[in-house]
Coordinates of C-alpha atoms and ligand atoms in Angstrom, one line a residue:
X18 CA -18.5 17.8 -3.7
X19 CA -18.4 19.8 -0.2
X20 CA -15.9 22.4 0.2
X21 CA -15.1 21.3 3.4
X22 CA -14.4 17.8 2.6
X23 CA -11.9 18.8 -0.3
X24 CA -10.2 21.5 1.2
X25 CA -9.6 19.6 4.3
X26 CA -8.2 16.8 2.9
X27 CA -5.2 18.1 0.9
X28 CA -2.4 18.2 2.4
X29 CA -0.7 21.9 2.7
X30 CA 1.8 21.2 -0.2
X31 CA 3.8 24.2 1.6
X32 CA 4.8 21.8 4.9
X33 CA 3.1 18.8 3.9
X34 CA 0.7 18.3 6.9
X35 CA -2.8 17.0 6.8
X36 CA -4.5 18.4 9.2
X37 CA -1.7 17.6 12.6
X38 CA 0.0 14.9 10.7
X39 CA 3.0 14.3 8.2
X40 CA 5.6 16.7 8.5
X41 CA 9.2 16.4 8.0
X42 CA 11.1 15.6 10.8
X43 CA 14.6 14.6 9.9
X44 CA 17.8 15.6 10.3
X45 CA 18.7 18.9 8.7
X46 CA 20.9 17.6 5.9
X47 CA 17.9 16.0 4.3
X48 CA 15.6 19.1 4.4
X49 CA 16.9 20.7 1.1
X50 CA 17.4 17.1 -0.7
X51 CA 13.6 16.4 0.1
X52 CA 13.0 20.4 -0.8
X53 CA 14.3 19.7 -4.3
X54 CA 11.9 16.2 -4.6
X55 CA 8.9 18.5 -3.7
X56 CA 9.9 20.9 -6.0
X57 CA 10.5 18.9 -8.8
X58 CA 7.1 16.7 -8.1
X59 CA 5.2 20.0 -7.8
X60 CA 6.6 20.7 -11.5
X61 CA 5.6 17.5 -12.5
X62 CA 1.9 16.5 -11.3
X63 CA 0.3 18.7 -13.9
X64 CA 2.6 18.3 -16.9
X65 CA 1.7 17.2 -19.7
X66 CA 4.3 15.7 -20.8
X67 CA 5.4 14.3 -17.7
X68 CA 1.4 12.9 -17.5
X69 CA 1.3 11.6 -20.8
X70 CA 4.8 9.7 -19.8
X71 CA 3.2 7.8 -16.6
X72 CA 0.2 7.0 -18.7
X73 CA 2.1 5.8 -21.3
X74 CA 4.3 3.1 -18.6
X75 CA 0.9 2.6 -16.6
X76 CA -0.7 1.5 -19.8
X77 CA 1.7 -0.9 -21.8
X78 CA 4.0 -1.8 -19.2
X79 CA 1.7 -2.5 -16.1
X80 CA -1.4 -3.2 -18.8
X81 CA -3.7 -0.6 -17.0
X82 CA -7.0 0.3 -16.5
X83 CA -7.6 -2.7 -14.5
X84 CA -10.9 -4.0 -14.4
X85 CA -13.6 -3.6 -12.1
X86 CA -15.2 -7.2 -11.8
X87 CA -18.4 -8.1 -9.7
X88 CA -18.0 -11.0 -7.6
X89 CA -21.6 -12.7 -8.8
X90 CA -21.2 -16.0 -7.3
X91 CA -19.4 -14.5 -3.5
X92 CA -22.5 -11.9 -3.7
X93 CA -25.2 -14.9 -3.9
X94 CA -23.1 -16.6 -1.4
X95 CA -23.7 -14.0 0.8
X96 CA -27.2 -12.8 0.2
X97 CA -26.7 -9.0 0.4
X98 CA -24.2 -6.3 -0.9
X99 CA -23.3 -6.4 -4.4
X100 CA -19.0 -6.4 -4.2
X101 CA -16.8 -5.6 -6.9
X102 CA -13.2 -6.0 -7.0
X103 CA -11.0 -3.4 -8.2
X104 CA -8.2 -5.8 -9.6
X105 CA -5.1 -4.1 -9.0
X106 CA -3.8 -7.7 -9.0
X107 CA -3.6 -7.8 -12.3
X108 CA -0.9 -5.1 -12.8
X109 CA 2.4 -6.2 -13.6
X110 CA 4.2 -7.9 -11.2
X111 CA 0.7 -8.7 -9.3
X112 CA 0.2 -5.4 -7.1
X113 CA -0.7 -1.7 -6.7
X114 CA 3.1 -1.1 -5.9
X115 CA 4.0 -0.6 -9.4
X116 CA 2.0 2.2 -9.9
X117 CA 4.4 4.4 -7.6
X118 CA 7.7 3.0 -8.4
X119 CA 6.7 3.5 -12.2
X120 CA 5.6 7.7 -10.9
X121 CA 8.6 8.0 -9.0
X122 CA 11.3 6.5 -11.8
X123 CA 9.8 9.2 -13.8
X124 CA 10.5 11.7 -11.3
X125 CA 14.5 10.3 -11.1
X126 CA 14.7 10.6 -14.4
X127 CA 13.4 13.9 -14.5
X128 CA 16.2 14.7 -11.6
X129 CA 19.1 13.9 -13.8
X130 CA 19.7 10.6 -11.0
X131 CA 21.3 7.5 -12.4
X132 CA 21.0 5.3 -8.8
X133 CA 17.9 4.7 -7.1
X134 CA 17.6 2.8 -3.6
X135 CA 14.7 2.0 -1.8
X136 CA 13.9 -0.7 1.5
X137 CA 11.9 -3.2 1.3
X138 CA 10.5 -5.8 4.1
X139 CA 8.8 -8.8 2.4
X140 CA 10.4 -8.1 -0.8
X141 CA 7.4 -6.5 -3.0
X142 CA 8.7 -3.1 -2.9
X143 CA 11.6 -4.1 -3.6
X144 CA 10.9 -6.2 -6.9
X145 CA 8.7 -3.4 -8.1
X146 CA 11.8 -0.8 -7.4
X147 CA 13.9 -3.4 -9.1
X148 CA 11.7 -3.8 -12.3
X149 CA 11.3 0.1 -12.7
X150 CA 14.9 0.4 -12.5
X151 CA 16.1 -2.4 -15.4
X152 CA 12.8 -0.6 -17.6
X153 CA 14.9 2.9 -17.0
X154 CA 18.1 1.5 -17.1
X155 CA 19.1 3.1 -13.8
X156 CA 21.3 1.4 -10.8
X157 CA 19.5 0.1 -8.1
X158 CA 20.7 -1.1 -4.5
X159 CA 17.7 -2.5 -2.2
X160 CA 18.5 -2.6 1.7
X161 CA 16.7 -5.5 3.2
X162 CA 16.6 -7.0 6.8
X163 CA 19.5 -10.0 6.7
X164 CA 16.4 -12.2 8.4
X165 CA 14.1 -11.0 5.8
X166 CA 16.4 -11.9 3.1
X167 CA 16.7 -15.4 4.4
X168 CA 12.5 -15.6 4.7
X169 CA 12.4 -14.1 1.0
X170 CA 15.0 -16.0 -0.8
X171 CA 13.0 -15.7 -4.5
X172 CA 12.2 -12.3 -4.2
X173 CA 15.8 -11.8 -3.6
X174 CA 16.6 -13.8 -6.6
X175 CA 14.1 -11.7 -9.0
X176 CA 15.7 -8.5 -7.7
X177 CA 18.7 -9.6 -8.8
X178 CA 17.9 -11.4 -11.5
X179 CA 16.7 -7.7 -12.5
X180 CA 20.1 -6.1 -11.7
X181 CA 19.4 -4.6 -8.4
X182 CA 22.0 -5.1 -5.5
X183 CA 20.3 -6.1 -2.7
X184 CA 22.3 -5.5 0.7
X185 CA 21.5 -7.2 3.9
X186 CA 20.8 -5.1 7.0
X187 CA 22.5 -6.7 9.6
X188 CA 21.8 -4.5 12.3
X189 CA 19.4 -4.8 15.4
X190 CA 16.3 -7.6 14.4
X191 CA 18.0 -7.3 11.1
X192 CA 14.4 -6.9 9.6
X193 CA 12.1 -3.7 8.1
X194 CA 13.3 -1.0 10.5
X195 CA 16.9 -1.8 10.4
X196 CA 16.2 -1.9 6.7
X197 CA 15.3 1.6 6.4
X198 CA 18.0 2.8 8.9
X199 CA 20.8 2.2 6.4
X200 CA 19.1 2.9 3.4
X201 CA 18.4 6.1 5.0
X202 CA 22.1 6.5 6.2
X203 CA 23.2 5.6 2.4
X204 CA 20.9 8.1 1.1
X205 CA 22.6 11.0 3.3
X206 CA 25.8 9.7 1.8
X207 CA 25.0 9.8 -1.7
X208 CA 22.0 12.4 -1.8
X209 CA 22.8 14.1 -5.3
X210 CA 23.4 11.4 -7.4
X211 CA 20.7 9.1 -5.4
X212 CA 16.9 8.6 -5.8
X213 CA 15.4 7.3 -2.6
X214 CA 12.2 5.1 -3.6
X215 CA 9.8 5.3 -0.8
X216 CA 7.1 2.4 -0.8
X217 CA 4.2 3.2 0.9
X218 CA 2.5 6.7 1.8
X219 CA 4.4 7.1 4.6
X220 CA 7.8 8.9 5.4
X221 CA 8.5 12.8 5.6
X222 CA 6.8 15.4 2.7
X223 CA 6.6 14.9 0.1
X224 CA 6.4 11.2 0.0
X225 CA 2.7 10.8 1.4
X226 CA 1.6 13.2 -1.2
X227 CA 3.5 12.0 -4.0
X228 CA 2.9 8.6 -3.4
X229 CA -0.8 9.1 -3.0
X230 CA -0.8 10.9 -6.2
X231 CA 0.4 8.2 -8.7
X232 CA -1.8 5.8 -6.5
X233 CA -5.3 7.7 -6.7
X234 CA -5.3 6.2 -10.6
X235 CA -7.0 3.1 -8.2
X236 CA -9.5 5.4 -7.4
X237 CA -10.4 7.3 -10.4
X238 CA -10.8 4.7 -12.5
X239 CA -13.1 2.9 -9.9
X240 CA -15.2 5.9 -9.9
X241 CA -15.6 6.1 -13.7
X242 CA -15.9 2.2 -13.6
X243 CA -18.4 1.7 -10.5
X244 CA -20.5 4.9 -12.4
X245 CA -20.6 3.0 -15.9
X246 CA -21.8 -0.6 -14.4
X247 CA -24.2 1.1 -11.8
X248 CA -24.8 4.6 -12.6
X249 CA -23.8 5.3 -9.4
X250 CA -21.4 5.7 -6.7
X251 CA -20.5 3.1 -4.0
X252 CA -22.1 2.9 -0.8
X253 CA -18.3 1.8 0.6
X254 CA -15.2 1.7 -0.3
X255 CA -12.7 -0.9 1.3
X256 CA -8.9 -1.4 1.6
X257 CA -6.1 -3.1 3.6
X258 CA -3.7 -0.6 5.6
X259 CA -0.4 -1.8 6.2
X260 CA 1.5 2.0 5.3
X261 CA -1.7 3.0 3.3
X262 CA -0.8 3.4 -0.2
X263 CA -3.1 1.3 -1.9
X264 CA -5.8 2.4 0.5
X265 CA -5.0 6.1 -0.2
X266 CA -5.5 5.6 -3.8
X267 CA -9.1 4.5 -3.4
X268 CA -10.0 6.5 -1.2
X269 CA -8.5 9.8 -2.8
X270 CA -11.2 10.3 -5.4
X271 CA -14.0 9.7 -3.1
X272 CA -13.1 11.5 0.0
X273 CA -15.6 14.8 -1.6
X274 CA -18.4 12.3 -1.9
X275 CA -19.7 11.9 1.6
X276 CA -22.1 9.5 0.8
X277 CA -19.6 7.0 0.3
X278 CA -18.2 5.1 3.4
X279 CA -14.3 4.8 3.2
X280 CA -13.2 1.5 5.4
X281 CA -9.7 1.1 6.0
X282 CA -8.3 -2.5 7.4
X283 CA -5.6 -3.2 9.5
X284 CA -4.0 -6.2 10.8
X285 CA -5.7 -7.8 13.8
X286 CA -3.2 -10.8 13.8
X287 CA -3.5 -13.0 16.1
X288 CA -5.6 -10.8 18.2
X289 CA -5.6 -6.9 19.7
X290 CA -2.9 -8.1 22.2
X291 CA 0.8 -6.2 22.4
X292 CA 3.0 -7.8 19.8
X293 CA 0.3 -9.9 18.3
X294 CA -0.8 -7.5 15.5
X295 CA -0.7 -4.4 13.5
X296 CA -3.2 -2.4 14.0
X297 CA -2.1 1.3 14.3
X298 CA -5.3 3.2 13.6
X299 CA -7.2 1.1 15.8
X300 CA -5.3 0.9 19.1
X301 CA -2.6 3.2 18.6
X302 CA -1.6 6.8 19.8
X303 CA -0.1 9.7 17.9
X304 CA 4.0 10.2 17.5
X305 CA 6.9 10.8 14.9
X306 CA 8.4 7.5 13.2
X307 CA 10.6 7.4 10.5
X308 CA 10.5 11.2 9.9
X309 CA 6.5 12.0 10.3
X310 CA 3.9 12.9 12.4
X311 CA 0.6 9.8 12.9
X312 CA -0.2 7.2 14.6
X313 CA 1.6 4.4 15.3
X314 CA 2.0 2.1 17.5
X315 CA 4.4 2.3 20.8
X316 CA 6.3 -0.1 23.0
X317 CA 6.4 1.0 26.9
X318 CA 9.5 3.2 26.0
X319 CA 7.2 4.9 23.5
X320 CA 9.4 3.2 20.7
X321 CA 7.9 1.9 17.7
X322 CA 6.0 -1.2 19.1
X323 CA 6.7 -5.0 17.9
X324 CA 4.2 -5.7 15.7
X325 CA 2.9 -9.1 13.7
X326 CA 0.3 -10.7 10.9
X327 CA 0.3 -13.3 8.9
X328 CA 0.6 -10.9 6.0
X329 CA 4.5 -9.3 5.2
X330 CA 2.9 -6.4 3.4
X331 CA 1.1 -5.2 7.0
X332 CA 3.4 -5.5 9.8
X333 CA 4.3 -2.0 10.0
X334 CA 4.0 0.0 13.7
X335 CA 3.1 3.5 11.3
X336 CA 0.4 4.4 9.1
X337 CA 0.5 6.7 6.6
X338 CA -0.3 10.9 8.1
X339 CA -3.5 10.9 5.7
X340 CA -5.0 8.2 7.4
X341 CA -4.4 9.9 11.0
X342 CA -6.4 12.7 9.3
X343 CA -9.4 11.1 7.7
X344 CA -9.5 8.9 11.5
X345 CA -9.5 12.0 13.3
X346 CA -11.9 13.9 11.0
X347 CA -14.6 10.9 10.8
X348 CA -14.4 10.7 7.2
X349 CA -12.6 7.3 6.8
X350 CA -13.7 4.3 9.2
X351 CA -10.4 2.0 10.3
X352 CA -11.3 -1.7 12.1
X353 CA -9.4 -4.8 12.6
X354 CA -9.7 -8.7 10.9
X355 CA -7.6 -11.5 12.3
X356 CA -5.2 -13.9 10.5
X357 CA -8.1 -16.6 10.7
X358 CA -10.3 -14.5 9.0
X359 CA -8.2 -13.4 6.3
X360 CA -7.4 -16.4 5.6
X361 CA -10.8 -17.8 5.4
X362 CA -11.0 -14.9 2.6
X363 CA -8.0 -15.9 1.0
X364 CA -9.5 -19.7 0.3
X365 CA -13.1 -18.3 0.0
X366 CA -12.2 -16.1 -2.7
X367 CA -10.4 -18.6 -4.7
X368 CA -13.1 -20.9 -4.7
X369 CA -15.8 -18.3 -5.2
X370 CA -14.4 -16.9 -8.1
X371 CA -11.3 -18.2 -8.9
X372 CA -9.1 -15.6 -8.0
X373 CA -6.8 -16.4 -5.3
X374 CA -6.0 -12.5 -3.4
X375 CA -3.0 -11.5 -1.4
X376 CA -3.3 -12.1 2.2
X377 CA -3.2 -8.1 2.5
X378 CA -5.7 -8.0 0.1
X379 CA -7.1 -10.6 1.9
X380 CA -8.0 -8.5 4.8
X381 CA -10.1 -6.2 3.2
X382 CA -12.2 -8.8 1.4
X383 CA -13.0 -10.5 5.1
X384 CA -14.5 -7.1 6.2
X385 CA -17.0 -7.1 2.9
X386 CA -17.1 -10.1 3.9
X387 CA -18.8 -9.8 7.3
X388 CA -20.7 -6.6 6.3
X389 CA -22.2 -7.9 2.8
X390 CA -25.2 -9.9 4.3
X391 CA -26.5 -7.3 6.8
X392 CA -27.2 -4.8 3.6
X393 CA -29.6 -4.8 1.3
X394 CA -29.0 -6.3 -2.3
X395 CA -29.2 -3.2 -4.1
X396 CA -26.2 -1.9 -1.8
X397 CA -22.8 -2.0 -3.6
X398 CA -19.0 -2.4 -2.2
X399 CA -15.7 -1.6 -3.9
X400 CA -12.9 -3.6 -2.2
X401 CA -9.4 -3.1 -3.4
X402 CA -8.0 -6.3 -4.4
X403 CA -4.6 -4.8 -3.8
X404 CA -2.6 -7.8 -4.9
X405 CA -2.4 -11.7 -6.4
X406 CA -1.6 -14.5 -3.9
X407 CA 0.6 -16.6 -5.8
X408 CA 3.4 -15.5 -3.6
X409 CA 1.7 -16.8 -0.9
X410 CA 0.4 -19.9 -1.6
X411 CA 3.4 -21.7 -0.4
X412 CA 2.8 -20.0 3.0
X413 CA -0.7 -21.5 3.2
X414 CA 0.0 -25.0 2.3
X415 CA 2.2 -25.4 5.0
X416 CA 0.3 -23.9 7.0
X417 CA -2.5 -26.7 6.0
X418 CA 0.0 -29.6 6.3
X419 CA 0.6 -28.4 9.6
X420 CA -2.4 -28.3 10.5
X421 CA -2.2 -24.7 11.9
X422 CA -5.4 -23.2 9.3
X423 CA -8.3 -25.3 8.5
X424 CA -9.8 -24.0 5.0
X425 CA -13.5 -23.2 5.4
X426 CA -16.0 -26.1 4.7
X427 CA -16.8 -24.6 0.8
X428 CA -13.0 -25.2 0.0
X429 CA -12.3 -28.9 2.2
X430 CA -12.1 -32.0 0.7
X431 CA -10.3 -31.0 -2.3
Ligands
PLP511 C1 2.7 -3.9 0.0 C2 1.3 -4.4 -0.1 C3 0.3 -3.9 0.7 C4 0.5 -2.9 1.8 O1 0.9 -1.7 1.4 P1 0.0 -0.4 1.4 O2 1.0 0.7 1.3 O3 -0.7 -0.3 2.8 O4 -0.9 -0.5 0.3 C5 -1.0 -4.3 0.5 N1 -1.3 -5.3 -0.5 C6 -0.3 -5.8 -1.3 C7 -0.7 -6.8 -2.3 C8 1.0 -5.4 -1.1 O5 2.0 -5.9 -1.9

């Protein structure tokens, strides 16, 4: 462990910037409300009975540890890297997400709140936020795009099929950002009796530290796990980046060993072209979105840019401040992989090894994909198989039918 590495990558729990990035920069009513969160998460974190509480949920409720599980027959397909999945698919409600709306329930609850609200795009966040809330008997009203709800009709349904009110956003493209204007504006409203549950490691301090926090379980049980099956640590690490949470939790617990190569992926779409992707790391430029300081990825106006991929859980124009750190300090490497080439993960993978992956999820498999066969065999990957793709197998067959996506040669002919 180097000091530098470790002191460098906490955030300042004072202002809640690592290194240039995070921040809080919001209007002045919400300073004290996000005060108190900090203040309440700083008693928290090192509780024990608040720990042993999160344990307890992590364990019988989202049936954690998840395993670590060596794709045999991918590696021999490949010739070269040894990969491992860290199967965060199989949490309940088949994602990382859960993880964090299960930490910050606890942290309502330990508020005195009775209502929690949170945004949600494709509707994941929102059906995690929803399941947390019925387990904890609190009231919980989801803001959602009025487009996106139309896209997502059954995550709709299981939201309220697990008591949450979900509202439409109708303002603007009536999609993710309009979304998280009004549950913001609701939040101001209704800040005392109100949780807000943030997503993704993203948004003003504390989020991107406390959301980091309940999602670096991901990376410390991979450590232990990776350590017991090869007696040592991994010679890369790699995760999808839509806001960076799930990334952030494998990469948390490795960040002091050097030797290990952290890979972030982000959403190449259909190709590094304006509007065609998502790939803030990559091409984007430093500014404040949604109440924090990192990349992200601008219009001409220097507006949050249109941004697309095949995947609902990536199209974001931000990234998590962390990220913007671990870029900008060389410690964590950020590239690009295309719709095609996720998608030629998504069917390789379920034919490999019988696991069908997220398309996010998706994403970071392609890159171990395409570096696997240029290392030797005794070289080892972690990729974090950050969700199941059930929900989108429905998305793919169409997509088939229509002949827009050909399944790779392995897969045709079924
Ligand atoms: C939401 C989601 C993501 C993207 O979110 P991060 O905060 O970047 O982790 C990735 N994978 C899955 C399966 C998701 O549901």
């Amino acid at each position: 462990m180097t000091a530098t590495a470790t002191t460098l990558h906490r955030p300042d729990t004072s202002t809640g910037f690592f290194g240039a990035y995070g921040g809080q920069f919001v209007p002045d009513q919400l300073k004290p409300i996000l005060d108190d969160l900090a203040a309440t998460f700083d008693a928290c974190k090192d509780d024990p009975s608040f720990i042993e509480e999160f344990t307890y949920y992590l364990t019988r409720y989202s049936g954690r540890a998840t395993p670590l599980f060596l794709c045999s027959n991918l590696t021999a397909r490949l010739g070269g890297a040894r990969i491992y999945l860290k199967r965060e698919d199989l949490n309940h409600l088949g994602a990382h997400k859960v993880n964090n709306t299960i930490g910050q329930i606890l942290l309502a609850k330990r508020m005195g709140k009775k209502k929690v609200i949170a945004e949600t795009g494709a509707g994941q966040h929102g059906v995690a936020t929803a399941a947390t809330a019925a387990l904890m008997g609190m009231q919980c009203t989801i803001y959602m795009g009025a487009e996106d709800m139309e896209r997502q009709k059954l995550n709709v349904f299981r939201m309220r099929m697990m008591g949450a009110e979900v509202v439409p956003a109708m303002s603007g493209q009536r999609t993710l950002k309009e979304a998280v204007d009004e549950a913001l504006a609701a939040w101001v409203q209704d800040a005392n009796e109100t949780f807000y549950l943030l997503g993704s490691a993203v948004g003003p301090h504390p989020y991107p530290a406390i959301v980091r926090h309940f999602q670096s379980v991901i990376g410390r049980e991979a450590r232990a796990q990776i350590l017991e099956a090869e007696g040592r640590l991994p010679d890369c690490c790699i995760a999808c980046v839509g806001g960076g949470s799930n990334a952030i939790g494998l990469f948390a617990e490795f960040v002091p060993d050097t030797s290990v190569r952290l890979i972030g992926v982000e959403p190449a779409g259909r190709g590094l072209t304006y509007g065609d992707h998502a790939a803030t790391l990559c091409l984007g430029e430093p500014g404040v979105l949604h109440g924090f300081y990192s990349y992200m990825l601008k219009d001409d106006k220097g507006e949050a840019a249109a941004v697309y991929s095949i995947s609902a859980g990536l199209d974001y124009p931000g990234v998590g401040p962390e990220h913007s750190h671990l870029k900008d300090m060389n410690r964590a490497e950020y590239v690009s992989v295309t719709d095609v080439e996720a998608v030629d993960a998504f069917f390789t993978l379920s034919r490999a090894e019988g696991i069908i992956p997220a398309l996010e999820s998706s994403h970071a498999l392609a890159h171990a994909m395409k570096m696997a066969p240029a290392m030797p065999k005794d070289a080892i990957i972690v990729v974090n198989l950050s969700g199941r793709g059930d929900k989108d197998v429905a998305q793919i067959e169409e997509m088939v039918s229509n002949g827009l996506v050909t399944p790779p040669a392995m897969v045709r002919g079924l």
